[in-house]
């Protein structure tokens, strides 16, 4: 419990802060949770309004914590202190990217999220007691936002567990494996899979270990690899996680992959002139060292030819490779362990859909039949369940039925068509155009950089980007760069290709390499020796009407992944920090 002495002698860091209201819950559930967290070596801090100074919000204590567990009870909204503290917790989460884990004890999650029932009545009464005049509306809005935000996090409903002991056991396990939560918002069945792979790594800790994780596109291969990496990376000094290798090798070449590997390991930017130079540097810097390396989405043995041999690395090295089922890597390389992504069963699929559609582990009673039908159409692919579930969040039954009608008309296994339901449901053309622009031009670019470019060209991108992130159509990675699942990019390109066929009559991928000279000649605004400014290419997209591009004439033997250096937004200065190189042609000529 918080006390005068504890505040004056704070440790350097707490593992878990437990936020709650009420002596009853403290003596029962919270006491049990605190004891079990402490028993596994985690440092806890109990934080509730019956502390020394209930009106004081201890922001410094929050900054000392790694995780906040918020225990929602019927009496929680009776405390202005708790509601104010929850505001601070949400700000702390947004600022420091720390974890917030809600627990619903003898209260329905939707009552917290929507401030309904007795919880909602107490919420309004507390607000009227706390605020007056014009402050009332603003104060209630801030509290409501904090409650809704917290209730949208992955959490636990006490009613779904046989006992407090079972619930506490699950919470403790998740807290101990929080890197899993860093890999995905709702880690259904992920924990057991991570445990299996890590056990395999422990069993072979004295050798150079190569692990292959394979499965269908959208099956969660990358998510599993990220969760494993997050779990063990702190035990390695030399480490690198290279995503989307199949696409990266096509668009930017093997040299770029070598540069990323060395830059990650050496923690400084590395530039390489050719593949042989890269191999030499990898040998010099990594020979005999214990390395953790994740190679995501490998589809060609040649993409492994970044170094000479895994025997270069030292004992305890772990190389994790993800690949699609159809890629026959085991016959091409020496793999120590192969982990096949096992499809989720119907109950697990329903739980994942429910987390995204209702922010709860089970569908609402009146939606249960509809949810089961959606799962039947989407199958067991996490990506499809995630995107469709997010789209159905807060939708009416009529809207669910309209989605089911569309699903009924989609051929089996046509995942891009399933994903397109979410795209078609975007509120306006601006949001749709923004998705297509990110899909084609800005994957791998920083959010600040993209926002600056789009805003500078008259596009109000901030609200649209937030919508796309909420819909799980785009993601913002830890380095604040945009990411997008390969199947979503495929869906986006099919949309653009369809637009192109309708408008130009071309039945081909956008901007094939052999058509470049023709496109440059017929769409030039003005030119000078060695340079042209293009207003629009015949893609059916109006991107270049908004963003004219300056093109330096490519030589006949210019490779696809070298074209990035030939493009920049017209009007940019030569200052490196302001130069904007686009990957438009790269993205669309694959």
Coordinates of C-alpha atoms in Angstrom, one line a residue:
X1 CA 0.0 0.0 0.0
X2 CA 1.2 3.5 -0.7
X3 CA 2.6 5.2 2.4
X4 CA 4.7 8.2 3.4
X5 CA 7.8 6.0 3.6
X6 CA 7.2 4.3 0.3
X7 CA 6.9 7.7 -1.5
X8 CA 10.1 9.0 0.0
X9 CA 12.1 5.8 -0.8
X10 CA 10.9 4.9 -4.2
X11 CA 12.8 2.1 -6.0
X12 CA 14.3 2.8 -9.3
X13 CA 11.5 1.0 -11.2
X14 CA 8.3 -1.0 -10.5
X15 CA 7.2 -3.8 -12.7
X16 CA 3.4 -3.5 -12.1
X17 CA 1.1 -0.8 -10.8
X18 CA -2.3 -2.0 -9.7
X19 CA -5.0 0.7 -9.9
X20 CA -8.3 0.0 -8.1
X21 CA -11.0 1.4 -5.8
X22 CA -12.4 -0.1 -2.6
X23 CA -11.2 -2.0 0.5
X24 CA -13.3 -5.1 -0.3
X25 CA -11.5 -5.7 -3.6
X26 CA -8.2 -5.0 -2.0
X27 CA -8.7 -7.7 0.6
X28 CA -9.7 -10.3 -1.9
X29 CA -8.8 -10.3 -5.6
X30 CA -6.1 -7.5 -5.5
X31 CA -4.4 -9.1 -2.5
X32 CA -4.3 -12.4 -4.3
X33 CA -3.0 -10.8 -7.5
X34 CA -0.4 -8.8 -5.7
X35 CA 0.9 -11.9 -3.8
X36 CA 1.2 -14.0 -7.0
X37 CA 3.0 -11.2 -8.9
X38 CA 5.4 -10.8 -6.1
X39 CA 5.9 -14.6 -5.8
X40 CA 7.3 -14.7 -9.4
X41 CA 9.7 -11.8 -8.7
X42 CA 7.8 -8.9 -10.0
X43 CA 7.8 -5.6 -8.0
X44 CA 4.3 -4.2 -7.4
X45 CA 2.8 -0.9 -6.3
X46 CA -0.8 -0.7 -5.2
X47 CA -2.3 2.6 -6.1
X48 CA -5.8 3.6 -5.0
X49 CA -7.6 6.6 -3.5
X50 CA -7.3 5.5 0.1
X51 CA -3.7 6.5 0.0
X52 CA -2.1 9.2 2.2
X53 CA -3.3 12.1 -0.1
X54 CA -6.3 10.9 -2.2
X55 CA -6.4 14.2 -4.2
X56 CA -2.8 14.0 -5.4
X57 CA -2.1 12.2 -8.6
X58 CA 1.3 10.5 -8.3
X59 CA 2.6 11.0 -11.8
X60 CA 6.2 10.3 -10.8
X61 CA 5.1 6.8 -9.7
X62 CA 3.6 6.1 -13.0
X63 CA 6.8 7.0 -14.7
X64 CA 8.6 4.4 -12.6
X65 CA 6.3 1.6 -13.7
X66 CA 6.4 -0.8 -16.7
X67 CA 2.8 -2.1 -16.6
X68 CA -0.5 -0.8 -15.2
X69 CA -3.3 -3.2 -14.3
X70 CA -6.6 -1.4 -13.9
X71 CA -9.2 -3.4 -11.9
X72 CA -12.7 -2.2 -12.9
X73 CA -15.4 -2.9 -10.3
X74 CA -18.9 -1.5 -9.8
X75 CA -17.5 1.1 -7.4
X76 CA -14.7 2.2 -9.6
X77 CA -16.6 5.1 -11.3
X78 CA -17.6 6.4 -7.8
X79 CA -14.1 7.7 -7.4
X80 CA -13.0 10.9 -9.0
X81 CA -9.5 10.0 -7.9
X82 CA -9.6 6.7 -9.9
X83 CA -11.0 8.4 -13.0
X84 CA -8.3 11.2 -12.9
X85 CA -5.6 8.6 -12.3
X86 CA -6.9 6.6 -15.3
X87 CA -6.5 9.7 -17.4
X88 CA -2.9 9.8 -16.4
X89 CA -2.4 6.1 -17.1
X90 CA -3.7 6.6 -20.7
X91 CA -1.4 9.5 -21.3
X92 CA 1.5 7.5 -19.8
X93 CA 0.6 4.7 -22.2
X94 CA 0.6 7.0 -25.2
X95 CA 3.8 8.7 -24.2
X96 CA 5.9 5.8 -23.2
X97 CA 4.2 2.9 -25.0
X98 CA 3.8 1.0 -21.8
X99 CA 1.1 -1.7 -21.3
X100 CA -2.3 -1.1 -19.8
X101 CA -4.2 -4.3 -18.8
X102 CA -7.9 -4.0 -17.7
X103 CA -9.6 -6.5 -15.4
X104 CA -13.4 -6.5 -15.1
X105 CA -14.4 -7.8 -11.7
X106 CA -18.1 -8.5 -11.3
X107 CA -18.9 -5.9 -14.0
X108 CA -19.5 -6.2 -17.8
X109 CA -16.8 -4.7 -20.0
X110 CA -19.4 -2.8 -22.1
X111 CA -20.6 -1.0 -19.0
X112 CA -17.1 0.4 -18.6
X113 CA -16.6 1.1 -22.2
X114 CA -19.9 2.9 -22.8
X115 CA -20.5 4.0 -19.2
X116 CA -23.8 2.1 -19.0
X117 CA -25.9 0.7 -16.2
X118 CA -25.1 1.4 -12.5
X119 CA -21.5 2.1 -13.5
X120 CA -22.7 4.8 -15.9
X121 CA -25.0 6.3 -13.3
X122 CA -22.2 6.5 -10.7
X123 CA -19.9 8.0 -13.4
X124 CA -22.4 10.8 -14.0
X125 CA -22.9 11.4 -10.3
X126 CA -19.2 11.6 -9.7
X127 CA -18.7 14.0 -12.5
X128 CA -21.5 16.4 -11.2
X129 CA -19.9 16.2 -7.7
X130 CA -16.4 17.0 -9.1
X131 CA -17.0 19.6 -11.8
X132 CA -19.2 22.6 -12.1
X133 CA -20.3 25.0 -14.8
X134 CA -18.5 24.7 -18.1
X135 CA -15.9 22.3 -16.7
X136 CA -18.6 19.5 -16.4
X137 CA -18.8 18.7 -20.1
X138 CA -15.0 18.8 -20.6
X139 CA -14.3 16.8 -17.5
X140 CA -16.8 14.1 -18.4
X141 CA -15.5 13.9 -21.9
X142 CA -11.9 13.3 -20.7
X143 CA -13.0 10.7 -18.2
X144 CA -15.2 9.0 -20.8
X145 CA -12.3 8.9 -23.3
X146 CA -10.0 7.3 -20.8
X147 CA -12.5 4.6 -19.8
X148 CA -13.3 3.8 -23.5
X149 CA -9.6 3.7 -24.4
X150 CA -8.7 1.4 -21.4
X151 CA -11.6 -0.9 -22.2
X152 CA -10.4 -1.4 -25.7
X153 CA -7.1 -2.9 -24.5
X154 CA -6.7 -6.7 -24.2
X155 CA -7.9 -7.7 -20.8
X156 CA -9.8 -10.2 -18.7
X157 CA -13.5 -10.7 -17.6
X158 CA -13.7 -12.4 -14.3
X159 CA -17.0 -14.0 -15.3
X160 CA -15.2 -16.1 -18.0
X161 CA -13.0 -17.9 -15.3
X162 CA -13.9 -20.6 -12.9
X163 CA -12.1 -19.0 -10.0
X164 CA -10.1 -16.0 -8.9
X165 CA -7.1 -18.3 -8.8
X166 CA -7.4 -19.2 -12.5
X167 CA -7.9 -15.6 -13.4
X168 CA -4.8 -14.4 -11.4
X169 CA -2.7 -17.2 -12.9
X170 CA -3.6 -16.1 -16.5
X171 CA -2.8 -12.4 -15.6
X172 CA 0.6 -13.3 -14.1
X173 CA 1.5 -15.4 -17.1
X174 CA 0.7 -12.6 -19.5
X175 CA 2.6 -10.0 -17.5
X176 CA 5.6 -12.3 -17.5
X177 CA 5.3 -12.6 -21.3
X178 CA 4.4 -9.1 -22.2
X179 CA 6.6 -9.0 -25.3
X180 CA 3.9 -11.2 -26.8
X181 CA 1.4 -8.3 -26.4
X182 CA 4.0 -6.1 -28.2
X183 CA 3.6 -8.4 -31.3
X184 CA -0.2 -8.2 -31.5
X185 CA -3.1 -6.5 -29.9
X186 CA -5.0 -9.6 -29.0
X187 CA -2.7 -12.6 -28.5
X188 CA -5.2 -15.5 -29.0
X189 CA -3.3 -18.9 -28.9
X190 CA 0.0 -17.1 -29.4
X191 CA 1.4 -17.8 -25.9
X192 CA 1.5 -21.5 -26.3
X193 CA 3.2 -21.3 -29.7
X194 CA 5.8 -18.9 -28.4
X195 CA 6.5 -21.3 -25.5
X196 CA 7.0 -24.2 -27.9
X197 CA 9.6 -22.4 -30.0
X198 CA 11.5 -20.9 -27.1
X199 CA 11.7 -24.4 -25.5
X200 CA 13.3 -25.7 -28.7
X201 CA 15.8 -22.8 -28.6
X202 CA 16.7 -23.6 -25.0
X203 CA 17.2 -27.3 -25.8
X204 CA 19.8 -26.4 -28.4
X205 CA 21.4 -23.4 -26.8
X206 CA 25.0 -24.6 -27.5
X207 CA 24.7 -24.7 -31.3
X208 CA 23.9 -22.4 -34.2
X209 CA 20.2 -23.0 -34.5
X210 CA 18.1 -22.4 -37.6
X211 CA 14.3 -22.4 -37.2
X212 CA 11.7 -22.3 -40.0
X213 CA 8.2 -21.0 -39.3
X214 CA 5.9 -21.7 -42.2
X215 CA 2.2 -21.3 -43.0
X216 CA -0.3 -19.6 -45.2
X217 CA -0.2 -15.9 -45.9
X218 CA -2.1 -14.2 -43.1
X219 CA -1.7 -17.2 -40.8
X220 CA 0.4 -15.2 -38.2
X221 CA 3.9 -16.3 -39.1
X222 CA 5.4 -12.8 -38.7
X223 CA 3.5 -12.2 -35.5
X224 CA 4.8 -15.4 -34.0
X225 CA 8.4 -14.5 -35.0
X226 CA 8.0 -11.0 -33.5
X227 CA 6.7 -12.4 -30.3
X228 CA 9.6 -14.8 -30.0
X229 CA 12.1 -12.0 -30.9
X230 CA 10.6 -9.7 -28.3
X231 CA 10.8 -12.4 -25.7
X232 CA 14.5 -13.2 -26.1
X233 CA 16.2 -10.3 -27.9
X234 CA 17.4 -8.8 -24.6
X235 CA 19.8 -11.7 -24.1
X236 CA 21.6 -11.0 -27.4
X237 CA 24.0 -8.1 -28.0
X238 CA 24.0 -8.7 -31.8
X239 CA 20.5 -8.9 -33.2
X240 CA 18.4 -7.9 -36.2
X241 CA 14.8 -8.4 -37.4
X242 CA 14.5 -8.0 -41.2
X243 CA 10.9 -7.8 -42.4
X244 CA 9.4 -8.4 -45.8
X245 CA 12.6 -9.8 -47.3
X246 CA 10.8 -11.2 -50.4
X247 CA 9.6 -7.7 -51.4
X248 CA 12.7 -5.9 -50.1
X249 CA 15.1 -8.0 -52.2
X250 CA 13.0 -7.3 -55.4
X251 CA 12.7 -3.6 -54.9
X252 CA 15.9 -2.6 -53.2
X253 CA 18.2 -5.6 -53.7
X254 CA 20.3 -7.8 -51.5
X255 CA 22.7 -5.0 -50.6
X256 CA 20.0 -3.1 -48.8
X257 CA 19.3 -6.2 -46.7
X258 CA 22.9 -6.6 -45.8
X259 CA 23.0 -2.9 -44.9
X260 CA 20.0 -3.3 -42.5
X261 CA 21.6 -6.4 -40.9
X262 CA 24.9 -4.6 -40.2
X263 CA 23.2 -1.3 -39.2
X264 CA 21.0 -3.2 -36.7
X265 CA 23.9 -5.2 -35.2
X266 CA 26.4 -2.3 -35.1
X267 CA 23.8 0.2 -34.1
X268 CA 25.0 2.7 -36.7
X269 CA 24.2 3.4 -40.3
X270 CA 26.2 1.2 -42.7
X271 CA 26.5 1.7 -46.5
X272 CA 27.6 -1.1 -48.8
X273 CA 28.5 -0.8 -52.5
X274 CA 27.9 -4.4 -53.5
X275 CA 27.0 -7.9 -52.2
X276 CA 30.6 -9.1 -51.9
X277 CA 31.5 -6.1 -49.8
X278 CA 28.5 -6.9 -47.6
X279 CA 29.6 -10.5 -47.1
X280 CA 33.1 -9.4 -46.2
X281 CA 31.8 -6.9 -43.6
X282 CA 29.4 -9.5 -42.1
X283 CA 32.3 -11.9 -41.7
X284 CA 34.6 -9.3 -40.2
X285 CA 32.1 -8.0 -37.7
X286 CA 30.1 -11.1 -36.8
X287 CA 32.4 -14.1 -37.1
X288 CA 32.2 -16.2 -34.0
X289 CA 29.6 -14.0 -32.3
X290 CA 26.3 -15.0 -30.8
X291 CA 23.6 -13.5 -33.1
X292 CA 19.8 -13.4 -33.1
X293 CA 18.6 -12.9 -36.6
X294 CA 15.0 -13.0 -37.9
X295 CA 14.5 -13.2 -41.7
X296 CA 10.8 -12.6 -42.4
X297 CA 9.0 -13.8 -45.5
X298 CA 11.8 -15.6 -47.3
X299 CA 10.7 -17.1 -50.6
X300 CA 14.0 -17.8 -52.4
X301 CA 17.2 -19.5 -51.3
X302 CA 19.1 -16.7 -52.9
X303 CA 17.8 -14.3 -50.3
X304 CA 19.7 -16.3 -47.7
X305 CA 22.9 -15.6 -49.6
X306 CA 23.6 -12.5 -47.5
X307 CA 26.6 -14.1 -45.9
X308 CA 28.7 -17.1 -46.6
X309 CA 27.6 -19.7 -44.1
X310 CA 25.7 -19.8 -40.8
X311 CA 28.9 -21.5 -39.5
X312 CA 30.4 -18.0 -39.4
X313 CA 28.4 -17.3 -36.3
X314 CA 29.1 -18.4 -32.7
X315 CA 27.5 -20.9 -30.4
X316 CA 24.1 -19.9 -29.2
X317 CA 23.2 -18.1 -32.5
X318 CA 19.5 -18.3 -33.4
X319 CA 18.3 -17.7 -37.0
X320 CA 14.5 -17.6 -37.4
X321 CA 13.1 -17.8 -40.9
X322 CA 9.4 -17.3 -41.8
X323 CA 8.2 -18.5 -45.2
X324 CA 5.0 -19.4 -47.0
X325 CA 3.9 -23.0 -47.2
X326 CA 4.6 -23.2 -50.9
X327 CA 8.2 -22.2 -50.6
X328 CA 10.3 -25.3 -50.4
X329 CA 13.1 -24.0 -48.2
X330 CA 13.8 -27.1 -46.1
X331 CA 15.2 -28.9 -49.1
X332 CA 17.4 -25.9 -50.0
X333 CA 19.0 -25.2 -46.6
X334 CA 19.8 -26.9 -43.4
X335 CA 17.0 -26.3 -40.9
X336 CA 17.1 -27.7 -37.4
X337 CA 13.4 -27.2 -36.5
X338 CA 10.3 -26.6 -38.6
X339 CA 7.2 -25.1 -37.0
X340 CA 4.1 -25.3 -39.0
X341 CA 1.4 -22.7 -38.2
X342 CA -1.5 -24.7 -37.0
X343 CA -4.8 -23.2 -38.0
X344 CA -7.0 -22.0 -35.1
X345 CA -10.0 -24.0 -34.3
X346 CA -13.6 -22.6 -34.5
X347 CA -13.6 -21.4 -30.8
X348 CA -10.2 -19.7 -31.1
X349 CA -11.2 -18.0 -34.3
X350 CA -14.5 -16.8 -32.7
X351 CA -12.5 -15.4 -29.8
X352 CA -10.1 -13.5 -32.0
X353 CA -13.0 -12.1 -34.1
X354 CA -14.8 -11.1 -30.8
X355 CA -11.8 -9.3 -29.4
X356 CA -11.7 -7.1 -32.5
X357 CA -15.5 -6.8 -33.0
X358 CA -16.6 -6.4 -29.4
X359 CA -13.3 -5.9 -27.4
X360 CA -14.3 -8.9 -25.4
X361 CA -13.4 -12.6 -25.6
X362 CA -17.0 -13.7 -26.4
X363 CA -19.5 -12.2 -28.8
X364 CA -22.5 -10.4 -27.4
X365 CA -25.4 -12.8 -27.0
X366 CA -27.5 -11.2 -29.7
X367 CA -24.6 -11.3 -32.1
X368 CA -23.4 -14.8 -31.4
X369 CA -25.0 -16.5 -34.5
X370 CA -23.8 -13.7 -36.8
X371 CA -20.3 -13.9 -35.4
X372 CA -20.1 -17.6 -36.0
X373 CA -21.3 -17.1 -39.6
X374 CA -18.5 -14.5 -40.2
X375 CA -15.9 -17.0 -38.8
X376 CA -17.2 -19.7 -41.1
X377 CA -16.6 -17.4 -44.1
X378 CA -13.3 -16.0 -43.0
X379 CA -11.9 -19.3 -42.0
X380 CA -9.0 -19.5 -39.5
X381 CA -6.8 -16.8 -40.9
X382 CA -5.9 -14.2 -38.2
X383 CA -5.5 -11.4 -40.7
X384 CA -9.0 -11.8 -42.2
X385 CA -10.6 -12.1 -38.7
X386 CA -8.7 -9.1 -37.5
X387 CA -9.6 -6.8 -40.4
X388 CA -13.2 -7.9 -40.7
X389 CA -13.7 -7.9 -36.9
X390 CA -12.3 -4.4 -36.6
X391 CA -14.6 -3.2 -39.4
X392 CA -17.6 -4.7 -37.6
X393 CA -16.8 -3.0 -34.3
X394 CA -19.8 -1.0 -33.1
X395 CA -21.9 -2.0 -36.2
X396 CA -25.6 -2.8 -36.1
X397 CA -27.1 -6.2 -36.9
X398 CA -28.2 -4.9 -40.3
X399 CA -24.6 -3.9 -41.1
X400 CA -23.4 -7.4 -40.0
X401 CA -26.0 -9.0 -42.3
X402 CA -24.9 -6.8 -45.2
X403 CA -21.3 -8.0 -44.7
X404 CA -22.5 -11.6 -44.6
X405 CA -24.2 -11.1 -47.9
X406 CA -21.0 -9.9 -49.4
X407 CA -19.0 -12.7 -47.9
X408 CA -21.5 -15.2 -49.4
X409 CA -20.6 -13.9 -52.9
X410 CA -16.8 -14.2 -52.4
X411 CA -15.2 -17.4 -53.7
X412 CA -13.5 -19.5 -51.0
X413 CA -9.9 -18.6 -50.1
X414 CA -10.1 -15.2 -51.9
X415 CA -8.7 -13.4 -48.9
X416 CA -8.0 -10.1 -50.7
X417 CA -11.7 -9.9 -51.6
X418 CA -12.6 -10.4 -47.9
X419 CA -10.2 -7.7 -46.9
X420 CA -11.7 -5.4 -49.6
X421 CA -14.9 -5.2 -47.5
X422 CA -13.1 -3.0 -45.0
X423 CA -11.6 -0.8 -47.8
X424 CA -15.1 -0.3 -49.4
X425 CA -16.5 0.6 -46.0
X426 CA -14.2 3.6 -45.6
X427 CA -16.2 6.8 -45.0
X428 CA -15.1 8.8 -48.1
X429 CA -12.9 8.8 -51.1
X430 CA -10.2 10.8 -49.3
X431 CA -9.6 7.8 -46.9
X432 CA -9.6 5.4 -49.8
X433 CA -7.1 7.4 -51.8
X434 CA -4.9 7.8 -48.7
X435 CA -4.9 4.0 -48.2
X436 CA -3.9 3.5 -51.9
X437 CA -1.2 6.2 -51.6
X438 CA 0.3 4.5 -48.5
X439 CA 0.1 1.1 -50.2
X440 CA 1.9 2.2 -53.3
X441 CA 4.3 4.9 -52.1
X442 CA 4.8 5.1 -48.4
X443 CA 5.2 1.6 -46.8
X444 CA 8.5 1.8 -44.8
X445 CA 8.4 5.6 -44.6
X446 CA 8.0 7.4 -41.3
X447 CA 4.6 8.7 -40.3
X448 CA 6.0 12.2 -39.7
X449 CA 7.6 12.2 -43.2
X450 CA 4.5 11.0 -45.0
X451 CA 2.2 13.5 -43.1
X452 CA 4.5 16.4 -44.0
X453 CA 4.5 15.4 -47.7
X454 CA 0.7 14.9 -47.9
X455 CA -0.1 18.0 -45.9
X456 CA 2.3 20.0 -48.0
X457 CA 0.4 18.9 -51.1
X458 CA -3.0 20.0 -49.7
X459 CA -4.1 16.6 -48.3
X460 CA -5.4 16.6 -44.7
X461 CA -3.9 13.2 -43.9
X462 CA -3.9 13.1 -40.0
X463 CA -7.5 12.1 -39.5
X464 CA -7.4 9.6 -42.4
X465 CA -4.3 8.0 -41.1
X466 CA -5.9 7.5 -37.7
X467 CA -8.9 5.8 -39.3
X468 CA -6.7 3.5 -41.4
X469 CA -4.7 2.5 -38.3
X470 CA -7.9 1.8 -36.3
X471 CA -9.2 -0.3 -39.1
X472 CA -5.9 -2.3 -39.1
X473 CA -5.4 -1.5 -42.8
X474 CA -2.1 0.1 -42.0
X475 CA 0.2 -0.3 -39.0
X476 CA 2.8 2.0 -37.4
X477 CA 5.8 0.1 -36.3
X478 CA 8.0 0.8 -33.3
X479 CA 10.3 3.0 -35.4
X480 CA 7.2 5.0 -36.3
X481 CA 7.3 3.8 -39.9
X482 CA 4.3 2.6 -41.9
X483 CA 3.8 -1.1 -42.4
X484 CA 1.2 -3.1 -44.3
X485 CA 0.6 -6.8 -44.6
X486 CA 1.5 -8.3 -47.9
X487 CA -2.1 -9.4 -48.6
X488 CA -3.4 -5.9 -47.9
X489 CA -0.9 -4.5 -50.3
X490 CA -1.9 -7.1 -52.9
X491 CA -5.5 -6.0 -52.4
X492 CA -4.6 -2.4 -52.8
X493 CA -2.7 -3.0 -56.0
X494 CA -5.6 -5.0 -57.4
X495 CA -7.9 -2.1 -56.7
X496 CA -5.5 0.3 -58.6
X497 CA -5.1 -2.2 -61.4
X498 CA -8.9 -2.4 -61.8
X499 CA -9.1 1.4 -61.9
X500 CA -6.3 1.5 -64.5
X501 CA -8.1 -1.1 -66.7
X502 CA -11.4 0.9 -66.6
X503 CA -9.8 4.2 -67.3
X504 CA -7.0 3.4 -69.7
X505 CA -8.1 0.0 -71.1
X506 CA -4.8 -1.6 -70.1
X507 CA -5.0 -5.1 -68.8
X508 CA -1.7 -5.2 -67.1
X509 CA 0.1 -4.3 -63.9
X510 CA 0.8 -0.6 -63.5
X511 CA 3.7 1.0 -65.2
X512 CA 5.5 -2.0 -66.6
X513 CA 9.2 -1.4 -67.2
X514 CA 9.0 -1.5 -71.0
X515 CA 6.5 1.3 -71.0
X516 CA 8.5 3.7 -69.0
X517 CA 10.0 5.7 -71.9
X518 CA 6.6 6.0 -73.5
X519 CA 5.0 7.2 -70.2
X520 CA 7.8 9.7 -69.7
X521 CA 7.4 11.1 -73.2
X522 CA 3.7 11.6 -73.2
X523 CA 3.3 12.9 -69.7
X524 CA 6.1 15.4 -69.4
X525 CA 5.3 18.9 -68.1
X526 CA 8.7 20.3 -69.0
X527 CA 12.2 18.9 -69.4
X528 CA 15.9 19.9 -69.5
X529 CA 18.9 17.8 -70.4
X530 CA 18.9 14.6 -68.3
X531 CA 15.8 15.6 -66.4
X532 CA 12.0 15.6 -66.9
X533 CA 9.0 16.6 -64.7
X534 CA 6.1 14.2 -64.9
X535 CA 2.6 15.4 -64.2
X536 CA 0.8 12.1 -64.4
X537 CA 1.4 8.5 -65.4
X538 CA -1.5 6.4 -66.9
X539 CA -2.2 4.6 -63.7
X540 CA -5.8 5.7 -63.2
X541 CA -4.6 7.3 -59.9
X542 CA -4.3 11.0 -59.5
X543 CA -1.3 10.9 -57.2
X544 CA 1.0 12.7 -59.7
X545 CA -1.6 15.4 -60.3
X546 CA -1.1 16.2 -56.6
X547 CA 2.6 15.3 -56.5
X548 CA 4.5 16.1 -59.7
X549 CA 7.7 14.1 -59.9
X550 CA 11.1 15.0 -61.3
X551 CA 12.7 12.1 -63.2
X552 CA 16.3 11.8 -64.2
X553 CA 16.6 9.8 -67.4
X554 CA 17.4 6.2 -66.6
X555 CA 20.0 4.3 -68.5
X556 CA 18.9 1.3 -70.6
X557 CA 20.4 -1.2 -68.0
X558 CA 18.9 0.6 -64.9
X559 CA 17.6 -2.1 -62.5
X560 CA 14.2 -1.8 -60.9
X561 CA 15.4 -1.3 -57.4
X562 CA 17.8 1.5 -58.6
X563 CA 14.9 3.6 -59.9
X564 CA 14.2 5.1 -56.5
X565 CA 17.2 7.4 -57.0
X566 CA 15.8 8.7 -60.2
X567 CA 12.6 10.1 -58.6
X568 CA 12.0 13.0 -56.4
X569 CA 9.2 15.5 -55.9
X570 CA 9.5 18.4 -58.2
X571 CA 10.6 21.5 -56.3
X572 CA 12.5 19.7 -53.5
X573 CA 15.9 21.1 -52.8
X574 CA 19.1 19.1 -53.0
X575 CA 19.4 19.2 -49.3
X576 CA 19.4 15.5 -48.2
X577 CA 17.1 16.1 -45.3
X578 CA 14.4 17.6 -47.7
X579 CA 14.9 15.3 -50.7
X580 CA 11.9 13.0 -51.1
X581 CA 12.6 9.9 -53.1
X582 CA 9.6 7.9 -54.0
X583 CA 9.2 4.2 -54.6
X584 CA 6.2 4.5 -56.9
X585 CA 7.7 2.6 -59.8
X586 CA 9.3 0.0 -57.6
X587 CA 6.0 -0.8 -55.9
X588 CA 4.0 -1.1 -59.1
X589 CA 6.4 -3.0 -61.3
X590 CA 6.6 -6.2 -59.3

